[in-house]
GROMACS .gro file of C-alpha atoms in nm:
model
  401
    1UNK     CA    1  -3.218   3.566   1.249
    2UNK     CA    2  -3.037   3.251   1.189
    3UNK     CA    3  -3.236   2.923   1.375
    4UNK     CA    4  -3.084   2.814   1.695
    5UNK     CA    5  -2.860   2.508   1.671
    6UNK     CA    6  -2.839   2.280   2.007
    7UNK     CA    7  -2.443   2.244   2.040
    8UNK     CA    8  -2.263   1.880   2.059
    9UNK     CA    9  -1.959   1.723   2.037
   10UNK     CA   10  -1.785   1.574   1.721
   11UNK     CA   11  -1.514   1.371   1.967
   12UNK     CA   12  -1.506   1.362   2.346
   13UNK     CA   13  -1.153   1.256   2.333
   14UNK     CA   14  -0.791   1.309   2.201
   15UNK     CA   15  -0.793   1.684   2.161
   16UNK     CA   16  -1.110   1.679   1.940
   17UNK     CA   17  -1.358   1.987   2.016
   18UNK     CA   18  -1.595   1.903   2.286
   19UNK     CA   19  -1.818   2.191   2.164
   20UNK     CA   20  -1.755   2.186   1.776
   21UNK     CA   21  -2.038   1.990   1.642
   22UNK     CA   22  -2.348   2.149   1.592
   23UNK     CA   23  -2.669   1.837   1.550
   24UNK     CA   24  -2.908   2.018   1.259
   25UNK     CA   25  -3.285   1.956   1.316
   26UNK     CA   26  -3.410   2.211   1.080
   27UNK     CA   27  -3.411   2.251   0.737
   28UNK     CA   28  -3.087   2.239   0.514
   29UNK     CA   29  -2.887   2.551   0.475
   30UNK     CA   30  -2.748   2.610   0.132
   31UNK     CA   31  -2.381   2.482   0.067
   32UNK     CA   32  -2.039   2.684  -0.099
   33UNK     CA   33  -1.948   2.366  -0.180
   34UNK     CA   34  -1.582   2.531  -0.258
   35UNK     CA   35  -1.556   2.613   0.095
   36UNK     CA   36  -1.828   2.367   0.282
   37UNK     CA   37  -1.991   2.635   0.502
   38UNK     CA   38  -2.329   2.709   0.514
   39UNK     CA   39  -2.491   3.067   0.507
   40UNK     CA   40  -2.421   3.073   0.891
   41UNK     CA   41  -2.083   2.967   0.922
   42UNK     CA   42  -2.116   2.611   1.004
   43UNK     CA   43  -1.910   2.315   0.783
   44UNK     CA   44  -2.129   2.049   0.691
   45UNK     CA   45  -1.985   1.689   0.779
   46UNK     CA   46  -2.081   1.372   0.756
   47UNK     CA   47  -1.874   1.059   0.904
   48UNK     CA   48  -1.915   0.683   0.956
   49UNK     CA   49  -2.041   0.583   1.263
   50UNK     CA   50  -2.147   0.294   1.502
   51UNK     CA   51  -2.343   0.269   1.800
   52UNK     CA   52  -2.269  -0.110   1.901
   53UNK     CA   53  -1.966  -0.342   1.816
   54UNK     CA   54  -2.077  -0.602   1.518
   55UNK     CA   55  -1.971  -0.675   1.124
   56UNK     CA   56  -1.941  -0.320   0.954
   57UNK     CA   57  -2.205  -0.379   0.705
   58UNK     CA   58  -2.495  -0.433   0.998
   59UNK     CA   59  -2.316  -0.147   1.229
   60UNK     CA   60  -2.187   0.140   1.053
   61UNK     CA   61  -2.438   0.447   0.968
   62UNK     CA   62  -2.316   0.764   0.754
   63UNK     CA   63  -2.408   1.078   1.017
   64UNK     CA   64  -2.490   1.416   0.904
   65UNK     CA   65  -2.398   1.696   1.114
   66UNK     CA   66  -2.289   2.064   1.126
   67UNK     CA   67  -1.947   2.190   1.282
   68UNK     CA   68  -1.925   2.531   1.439
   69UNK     CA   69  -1.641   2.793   1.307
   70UNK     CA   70  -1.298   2.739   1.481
   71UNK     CA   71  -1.183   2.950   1.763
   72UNK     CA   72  -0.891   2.979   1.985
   73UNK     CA   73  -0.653   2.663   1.931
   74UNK     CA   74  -0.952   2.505   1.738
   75UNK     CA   75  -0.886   2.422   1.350
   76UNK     CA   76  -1.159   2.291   1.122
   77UNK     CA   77  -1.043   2.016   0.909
   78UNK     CA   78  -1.128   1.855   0.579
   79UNK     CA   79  -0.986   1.509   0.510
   80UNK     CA   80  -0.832   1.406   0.218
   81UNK     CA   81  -0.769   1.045   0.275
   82UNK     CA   82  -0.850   0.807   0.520
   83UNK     CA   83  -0.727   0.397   0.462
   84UNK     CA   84  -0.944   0.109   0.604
   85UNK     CA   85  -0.716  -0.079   0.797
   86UNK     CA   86  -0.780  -0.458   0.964
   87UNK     CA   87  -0.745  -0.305   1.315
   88UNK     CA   88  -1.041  -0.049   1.215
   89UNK     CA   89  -1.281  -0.340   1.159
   90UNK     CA   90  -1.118  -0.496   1.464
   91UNK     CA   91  -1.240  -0.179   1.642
   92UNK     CA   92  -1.568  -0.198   1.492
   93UNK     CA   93  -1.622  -0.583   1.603
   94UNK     CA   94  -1.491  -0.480   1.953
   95UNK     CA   95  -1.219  -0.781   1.927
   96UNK     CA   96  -0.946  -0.455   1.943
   97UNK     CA   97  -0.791  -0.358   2.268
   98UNK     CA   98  -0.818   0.008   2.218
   99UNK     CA   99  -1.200   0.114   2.118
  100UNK     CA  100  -1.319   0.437   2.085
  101UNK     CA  101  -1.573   0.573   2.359
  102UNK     CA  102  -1.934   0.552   2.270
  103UNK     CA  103  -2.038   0.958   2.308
  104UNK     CA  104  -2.402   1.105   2.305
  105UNK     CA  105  -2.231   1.442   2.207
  106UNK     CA  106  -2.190   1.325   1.801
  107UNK     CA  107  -2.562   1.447   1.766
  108UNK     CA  108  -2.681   1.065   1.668
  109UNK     CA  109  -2.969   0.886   1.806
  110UNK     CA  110  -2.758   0.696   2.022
  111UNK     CA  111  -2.389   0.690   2.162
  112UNK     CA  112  -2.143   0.656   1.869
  113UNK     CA  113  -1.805   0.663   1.714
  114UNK     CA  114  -1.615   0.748   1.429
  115UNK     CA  115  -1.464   0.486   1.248
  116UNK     CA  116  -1.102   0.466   1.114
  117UNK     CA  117  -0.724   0.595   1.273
  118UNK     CA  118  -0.542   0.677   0.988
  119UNK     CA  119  -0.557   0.944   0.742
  120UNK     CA  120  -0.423   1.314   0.583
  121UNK     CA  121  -0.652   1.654   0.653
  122UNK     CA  122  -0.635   1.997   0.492
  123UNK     CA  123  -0.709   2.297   0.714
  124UNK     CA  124  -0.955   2.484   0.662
  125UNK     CA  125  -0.935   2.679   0.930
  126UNK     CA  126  -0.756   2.809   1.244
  127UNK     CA  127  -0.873   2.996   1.595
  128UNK     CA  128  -0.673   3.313   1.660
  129UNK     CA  129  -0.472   3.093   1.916
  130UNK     CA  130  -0.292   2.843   1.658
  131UNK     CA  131   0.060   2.902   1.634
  132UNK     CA  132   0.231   2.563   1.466
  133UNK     CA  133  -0.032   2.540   1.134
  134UNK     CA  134  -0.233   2.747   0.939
  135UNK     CA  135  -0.488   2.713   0.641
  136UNK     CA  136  -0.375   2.487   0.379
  137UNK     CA  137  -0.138   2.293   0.582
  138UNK     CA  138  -0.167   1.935   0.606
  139UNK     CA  139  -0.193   1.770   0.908
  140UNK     CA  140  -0.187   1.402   1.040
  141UNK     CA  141  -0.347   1.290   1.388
  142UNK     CA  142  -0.110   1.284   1.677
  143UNK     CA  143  -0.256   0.956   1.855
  144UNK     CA  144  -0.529   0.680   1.730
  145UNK     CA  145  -0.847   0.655   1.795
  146UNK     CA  146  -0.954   1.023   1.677
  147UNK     CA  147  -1.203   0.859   1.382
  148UNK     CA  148  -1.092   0.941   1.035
  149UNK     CA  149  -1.368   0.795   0.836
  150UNK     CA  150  -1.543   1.151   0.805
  151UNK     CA  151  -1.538   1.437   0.542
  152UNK     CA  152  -1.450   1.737   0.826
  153UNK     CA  153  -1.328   1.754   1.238
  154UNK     CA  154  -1.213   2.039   1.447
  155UNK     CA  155  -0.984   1.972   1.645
  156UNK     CA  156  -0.705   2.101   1.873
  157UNK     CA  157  -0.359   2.253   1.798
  158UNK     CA  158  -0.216   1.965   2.004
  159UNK     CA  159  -0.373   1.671   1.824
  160UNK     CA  160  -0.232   1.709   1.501
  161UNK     CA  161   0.091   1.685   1.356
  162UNK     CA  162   0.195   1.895   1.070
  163UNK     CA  163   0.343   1.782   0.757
  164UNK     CA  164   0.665   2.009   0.694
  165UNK     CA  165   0.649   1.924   0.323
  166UNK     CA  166   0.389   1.774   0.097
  167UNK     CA  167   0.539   1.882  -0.213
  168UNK     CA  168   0.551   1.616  -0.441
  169UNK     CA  169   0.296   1.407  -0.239
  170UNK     CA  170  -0.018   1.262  -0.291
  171UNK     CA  171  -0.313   1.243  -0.052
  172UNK     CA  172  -0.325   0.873  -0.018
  173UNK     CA  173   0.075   0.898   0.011
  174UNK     CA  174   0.064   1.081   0.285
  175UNK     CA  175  -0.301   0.922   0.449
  176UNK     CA  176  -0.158   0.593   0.461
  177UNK     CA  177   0.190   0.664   0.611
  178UNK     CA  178   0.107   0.643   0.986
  179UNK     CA  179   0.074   0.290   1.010
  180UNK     CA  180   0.211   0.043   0.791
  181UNK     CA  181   0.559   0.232   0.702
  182UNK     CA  182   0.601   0.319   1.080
  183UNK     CA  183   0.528  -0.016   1.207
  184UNK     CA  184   0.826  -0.154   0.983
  185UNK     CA  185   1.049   0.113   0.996
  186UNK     CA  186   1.033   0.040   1.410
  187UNK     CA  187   1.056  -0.305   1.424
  188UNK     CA  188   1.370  -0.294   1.158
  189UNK     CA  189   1.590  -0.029   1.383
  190UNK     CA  190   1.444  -0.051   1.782
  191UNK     CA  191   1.476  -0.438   1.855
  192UNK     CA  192   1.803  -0.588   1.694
  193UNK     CA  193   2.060  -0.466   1.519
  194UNK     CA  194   2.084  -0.623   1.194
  195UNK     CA  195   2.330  -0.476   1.013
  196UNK     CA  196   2.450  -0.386   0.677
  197UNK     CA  197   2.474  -0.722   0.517
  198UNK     CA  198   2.278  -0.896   0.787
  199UNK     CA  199   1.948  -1.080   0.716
  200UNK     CA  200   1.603  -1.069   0.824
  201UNK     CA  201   1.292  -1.276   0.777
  202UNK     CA  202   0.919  -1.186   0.749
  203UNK     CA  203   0.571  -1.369   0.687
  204UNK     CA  204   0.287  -1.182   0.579
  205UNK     CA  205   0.532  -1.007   0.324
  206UNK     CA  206   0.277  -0.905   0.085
  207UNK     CA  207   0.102  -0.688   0.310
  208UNK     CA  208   0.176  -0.322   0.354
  209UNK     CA  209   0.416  -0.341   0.636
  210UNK     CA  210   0.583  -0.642   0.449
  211UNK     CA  211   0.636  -0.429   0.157
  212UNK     CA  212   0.777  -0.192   0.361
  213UNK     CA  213   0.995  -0.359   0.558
  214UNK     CA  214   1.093  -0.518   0.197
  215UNK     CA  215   1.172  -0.156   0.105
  216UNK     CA  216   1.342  -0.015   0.377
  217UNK     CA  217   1.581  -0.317   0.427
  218UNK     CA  218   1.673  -0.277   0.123
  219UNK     CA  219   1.792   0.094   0.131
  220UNK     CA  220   1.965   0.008   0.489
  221UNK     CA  221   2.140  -0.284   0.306
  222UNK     CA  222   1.940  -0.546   0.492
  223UNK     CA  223   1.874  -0.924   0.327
  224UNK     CA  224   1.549  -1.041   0.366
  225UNK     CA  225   1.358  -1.410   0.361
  226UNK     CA  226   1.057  -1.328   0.249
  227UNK     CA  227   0.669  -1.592   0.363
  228UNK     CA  228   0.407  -1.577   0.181
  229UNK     CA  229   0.062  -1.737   0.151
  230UNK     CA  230  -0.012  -1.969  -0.130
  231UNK     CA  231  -0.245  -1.835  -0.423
  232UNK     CA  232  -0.548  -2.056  -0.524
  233UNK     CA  233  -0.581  -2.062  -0.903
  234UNK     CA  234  -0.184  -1.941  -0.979
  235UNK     CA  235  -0.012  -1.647  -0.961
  236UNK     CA  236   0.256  -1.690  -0.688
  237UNK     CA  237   0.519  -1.642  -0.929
  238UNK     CA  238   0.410  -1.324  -1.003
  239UNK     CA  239   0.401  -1.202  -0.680
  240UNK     CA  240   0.750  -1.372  -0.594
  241UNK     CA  241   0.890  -1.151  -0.886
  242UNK     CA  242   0.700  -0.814  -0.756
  243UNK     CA  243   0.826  -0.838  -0.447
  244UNK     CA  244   1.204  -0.900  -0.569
  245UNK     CA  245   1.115  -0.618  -0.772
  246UNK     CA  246   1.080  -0.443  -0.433
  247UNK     CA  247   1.427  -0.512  -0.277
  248UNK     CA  248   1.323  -0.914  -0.152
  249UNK     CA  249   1.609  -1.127  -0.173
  250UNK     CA  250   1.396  -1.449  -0.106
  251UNK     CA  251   1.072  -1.468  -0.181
  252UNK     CA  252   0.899  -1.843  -0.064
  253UNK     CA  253   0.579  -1.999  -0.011
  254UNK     CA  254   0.420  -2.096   0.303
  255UNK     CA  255   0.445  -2.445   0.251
  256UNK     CA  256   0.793  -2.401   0.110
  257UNK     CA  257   0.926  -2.260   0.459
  258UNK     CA  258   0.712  -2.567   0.658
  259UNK     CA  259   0.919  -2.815   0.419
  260UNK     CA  260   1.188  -3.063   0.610
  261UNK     CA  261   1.451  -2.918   0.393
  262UNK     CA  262   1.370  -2.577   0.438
  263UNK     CA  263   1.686  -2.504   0.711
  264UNK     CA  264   1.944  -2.638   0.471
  265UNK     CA  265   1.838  -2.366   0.206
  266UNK     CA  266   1.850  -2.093   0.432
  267UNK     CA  267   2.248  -2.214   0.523
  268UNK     CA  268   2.315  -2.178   0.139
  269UNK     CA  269   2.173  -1.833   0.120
  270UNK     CA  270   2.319  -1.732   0.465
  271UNK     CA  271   2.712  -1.839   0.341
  272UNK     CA  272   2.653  -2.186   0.560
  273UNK     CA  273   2.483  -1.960   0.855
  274UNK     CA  274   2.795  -1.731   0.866
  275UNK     CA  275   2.550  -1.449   0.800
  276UNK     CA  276   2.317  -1.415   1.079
  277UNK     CA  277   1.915  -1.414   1.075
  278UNK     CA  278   1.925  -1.191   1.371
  279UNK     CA  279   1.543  -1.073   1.337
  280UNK     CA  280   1.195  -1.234   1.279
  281UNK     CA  281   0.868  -1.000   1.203
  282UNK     CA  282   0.557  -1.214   1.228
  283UNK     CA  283   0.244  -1.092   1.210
  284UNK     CA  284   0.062  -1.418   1.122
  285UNK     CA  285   0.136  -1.676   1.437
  286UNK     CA  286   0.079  -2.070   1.449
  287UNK     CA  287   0.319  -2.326   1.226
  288UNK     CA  288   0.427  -2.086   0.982
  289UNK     CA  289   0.557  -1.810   1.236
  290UNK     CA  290   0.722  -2.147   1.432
  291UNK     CA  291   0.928  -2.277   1.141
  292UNK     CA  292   0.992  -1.913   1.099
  293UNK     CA  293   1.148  -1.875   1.440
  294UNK     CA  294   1.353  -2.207   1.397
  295UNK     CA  295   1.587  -2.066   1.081
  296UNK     CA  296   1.694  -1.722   1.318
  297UNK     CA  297   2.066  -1.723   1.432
  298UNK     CA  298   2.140  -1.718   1.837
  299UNK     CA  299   2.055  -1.391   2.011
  300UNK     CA  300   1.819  -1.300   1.757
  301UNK     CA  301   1.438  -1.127   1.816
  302UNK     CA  302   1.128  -1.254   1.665
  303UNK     CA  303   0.914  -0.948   1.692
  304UNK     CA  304   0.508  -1.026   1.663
  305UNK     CA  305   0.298  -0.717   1.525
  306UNK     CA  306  -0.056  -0.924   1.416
  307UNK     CA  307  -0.197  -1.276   1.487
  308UNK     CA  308  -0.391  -1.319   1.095
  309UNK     CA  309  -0.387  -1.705   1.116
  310UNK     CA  310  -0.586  -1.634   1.503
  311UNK     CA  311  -0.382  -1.957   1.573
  312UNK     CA  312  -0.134  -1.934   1.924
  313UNK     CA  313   0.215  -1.886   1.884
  314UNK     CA  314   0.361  -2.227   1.993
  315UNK     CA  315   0.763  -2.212   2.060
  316UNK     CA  316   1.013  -2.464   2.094
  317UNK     CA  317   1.174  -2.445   2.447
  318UNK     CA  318   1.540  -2.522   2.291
  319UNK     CA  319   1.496  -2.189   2.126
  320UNK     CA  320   1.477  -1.959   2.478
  321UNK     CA  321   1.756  -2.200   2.639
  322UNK     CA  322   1.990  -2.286   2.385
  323UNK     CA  323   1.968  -2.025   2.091
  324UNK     CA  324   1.869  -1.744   2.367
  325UNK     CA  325   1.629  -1.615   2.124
  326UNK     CA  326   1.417  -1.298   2.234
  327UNK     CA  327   1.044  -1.288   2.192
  328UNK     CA  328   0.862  -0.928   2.158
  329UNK     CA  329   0.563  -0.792   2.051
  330UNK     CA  330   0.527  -0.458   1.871
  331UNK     CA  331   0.208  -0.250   1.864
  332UNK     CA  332   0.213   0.088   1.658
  333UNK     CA  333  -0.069   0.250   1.835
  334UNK     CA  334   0.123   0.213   2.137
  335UNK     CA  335   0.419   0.328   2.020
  336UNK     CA  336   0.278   0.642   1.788
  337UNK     CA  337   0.061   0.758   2.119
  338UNK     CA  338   0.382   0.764   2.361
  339UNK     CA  339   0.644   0.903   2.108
  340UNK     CA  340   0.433   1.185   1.887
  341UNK     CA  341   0.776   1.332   1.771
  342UNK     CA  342   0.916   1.034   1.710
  343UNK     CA  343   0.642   0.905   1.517
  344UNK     CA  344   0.689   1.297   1.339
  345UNK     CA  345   1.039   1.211   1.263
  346UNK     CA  346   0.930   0.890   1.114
  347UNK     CA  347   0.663   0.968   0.853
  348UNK     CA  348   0.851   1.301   0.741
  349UNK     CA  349   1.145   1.018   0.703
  350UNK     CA  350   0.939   0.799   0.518
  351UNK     CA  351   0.825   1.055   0.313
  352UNK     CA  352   1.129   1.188   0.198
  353UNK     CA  353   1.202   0.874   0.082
  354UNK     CA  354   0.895   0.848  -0.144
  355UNK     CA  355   0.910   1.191  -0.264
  356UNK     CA  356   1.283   1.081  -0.415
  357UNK     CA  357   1.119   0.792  -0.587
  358UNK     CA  358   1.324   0.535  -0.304
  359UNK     CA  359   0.961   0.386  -0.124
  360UNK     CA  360   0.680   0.304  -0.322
  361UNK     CA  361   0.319   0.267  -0.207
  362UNK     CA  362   0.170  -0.016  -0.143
  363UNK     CA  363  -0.135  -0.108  -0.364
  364UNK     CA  364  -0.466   0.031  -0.314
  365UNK     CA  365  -0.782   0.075  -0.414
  366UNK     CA  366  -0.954   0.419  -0.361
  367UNK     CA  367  -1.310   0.467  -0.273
  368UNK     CA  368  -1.422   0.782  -0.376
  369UNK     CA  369  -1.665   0.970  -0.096
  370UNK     CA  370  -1.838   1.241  -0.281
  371UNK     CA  371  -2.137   1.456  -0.148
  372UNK     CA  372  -2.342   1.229  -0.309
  373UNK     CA  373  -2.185   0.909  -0.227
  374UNK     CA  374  -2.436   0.676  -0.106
  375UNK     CA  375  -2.378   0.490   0.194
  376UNK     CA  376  -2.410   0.154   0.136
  377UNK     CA  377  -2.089   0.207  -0.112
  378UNK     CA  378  -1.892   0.336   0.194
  379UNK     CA  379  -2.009   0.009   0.417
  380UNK     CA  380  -1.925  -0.219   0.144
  381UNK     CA  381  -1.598  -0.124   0.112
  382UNK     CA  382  -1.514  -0.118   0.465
  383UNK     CA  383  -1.677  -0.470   0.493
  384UNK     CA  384  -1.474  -0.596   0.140
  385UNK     CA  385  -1.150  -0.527   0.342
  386UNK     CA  386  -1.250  -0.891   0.531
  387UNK     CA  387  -1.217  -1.067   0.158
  388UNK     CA  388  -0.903  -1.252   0.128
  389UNK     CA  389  -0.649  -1.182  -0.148
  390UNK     CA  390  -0.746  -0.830  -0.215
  391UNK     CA  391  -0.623  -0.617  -0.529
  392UNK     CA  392  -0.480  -0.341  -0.207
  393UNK     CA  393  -0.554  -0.147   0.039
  394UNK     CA  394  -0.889   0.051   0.060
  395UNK     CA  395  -0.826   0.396   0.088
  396UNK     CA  396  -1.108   0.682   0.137
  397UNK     CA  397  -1.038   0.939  -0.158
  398UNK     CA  398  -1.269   1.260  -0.039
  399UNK     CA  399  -1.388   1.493  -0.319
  400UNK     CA  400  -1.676   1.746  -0.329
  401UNK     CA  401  -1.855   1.692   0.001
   0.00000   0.00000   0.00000
């Protein structure tokens, strides 16, 4: 006879199996390390955790546990790729707005969650009561906060969202969709219409939405004016001539958009402000996202998404009064939790798109997570994603777990 197992929870939340986490306090069980189950049925997991908000390198643990066999509408997954985005370590220093429940049911020593909201799974698995996937497919999480950072989950039917087709895709193609791609793709077509010829400007255009919004206006026939930070040591050329590369039409500096003369430039590009500025996507805040705001036509929308700089927005009064310019905020968790088919729509958009060569991925840097990946290498490169002026993205590759 097998030992008994004491039953908990792998999530508490978001359609994640209340009972599908078994806590192991005997001796190993030999792994089929093709399929992950042991002798009695159970997938061996592990996943980042933490127990208290703080810096990831003093908070996060990597947890062992077991998870039962699915059942019903239950499907066992086994992630492929999960990114480390800034609003995970937000999350994790408990400056976010959204944070994960603490939950005894995880089988650690103390209440804990699972890192990370992005990322692609494989299933391994499906209860006799799944209808809309089946084994192999691969899925992406319906709404945030499910904790990605984590070799296997079971979770519901209804808290997933299928990928139609992956042919032609990558993992980390399709793991880092959900986010960064969305969140540009939104704020391009929901606030303004800009309009084929029109123009748009963005700080932060180096990062992955900026690349993406690069991209996308592009394809949609958008111009785009193009901030970005200034590069100790050289290589802002460079990076002006990737980004044109992209689709950017304008690619400046910082300290170039904060100039005096900075307004008369953007009349020669705009055909003497005949062509309209009609949207603004900041996602850094203080001077640079106010000179921004000052170069956008009447009736346009300045649409904030992130706060980098942690420095107030501060906005000239002439702009609300005289150039009747609208001020909005975007937040993608938001958005992707009240509109799942939308958000379905989108990626499956997006990913058409890079599956005909027309949207490329934005750098990254994968961090394979083996079975015998230790886990101070998983901490540090949750923690490096805090370093300025990073080579890309970190992205969680999974392998033999």
């Amino acid at each position: 006879m097998p030992p008994k197992i004491p039953k908990v929870a792998l999530q508490p939340f978001n359609g994640f199996n209340k009972n599908a986490a078994k806590r192991s306090n005997t001796k190993s069980h030999t792994l089929d390390r093709r399929r992950y189950i042991s002798a009695y049925g159970y997938t061996q997991a592990k996943a980042l955790v933490y127990s208290k908000h703080g810096e990831p390198k003093d908070v996060l643990s990597l947890h062992g546990h077991s998870i039962s066999p699915s059942h019903s509408t239950q499907l066992t997954l086994r992630f492929l790729s999960s990114p480390i985005n800034p609003a995970d370590i937000n999350q994790i220093q408990g400056t976010y707005p959204s944070k994960p429940p603490f939950t005894p049911l995880l089988g650690t020593s103390a209440p804990a969650a699972v890192g990370g909201n992005e990322g692609v799974a494989e299933v391994l698995s499906a209860g006799t009561g799944v209808k809309t996937v089946a084994r192999g497919d691969w899925v992406v999480m319906r709404q945030t906060g499910s904790g990605t950072w984590r070799t296997h989950a079971q979770a519901d039917e209804s808290a997933v969202l299928k990928i139609d087709d992956r042919a032609g895709l990558t993992p980390t193609q399709v793991g880092t969709v959900s986010v960064n791609p969305c969140t540009a793709w939104r704020m391009l077509r929901d606030f303004v219409d800009v309009g084929e010829g029109g123009w748009f400007v963005q700080n932060g255009a180096n990062s992955g939405v900026g690349r993406a919004a690069i991209q996308l206006g592009k394809l949609w026939g958008y111009r785009s004016i193009n901030v970005i930070r200034d590069r100790p040591g050289g290589g802002v050329a460079d990076l002006k001539r990737e980004l044109k590369g992209l689709g950017a039409d304008v690619v400046v500096t910082e300290d170039e958009l904060l100039d005096r003369g900075f307004a008369d430039k953007v009349k020669e590009w705009t055909d003497g402000g005949r062509e309209k500025v009609l949207l603004g996507l900041n996602c850094v805040g203080g001077k640079p996202a106010t000179a921004m705001s000052k170069i956008l036509s009447a009736n346009a929308h300045l649409v904030t998404y992130g706060a980098m700089s942690k420095q107030p927005l501060m906005l000239p009064t002439g702009l609300l009064i005289f150039k009747n310019i609208v001020f909005d905020g975007f937040w993608v968790s938001r958005w992707s939790d009240a509109n799942p088919e939308e958000k379905k729509r989108t990626v499956e958009a997006v990913l058409n798109l890079t599956r005909a060569g027309k949207f490329r991925d934005t750098p990254v840097v994968e961090v394979p997570w083996g079975g015998e990946t230790k886990e101070e290498e998983l901490k540090e490169a949750v923690q490096g994603t805090l370093e300025g002026f990073r080579k890309g993205k970190g992205v969680f590759v999974f392998g033999d777990t």
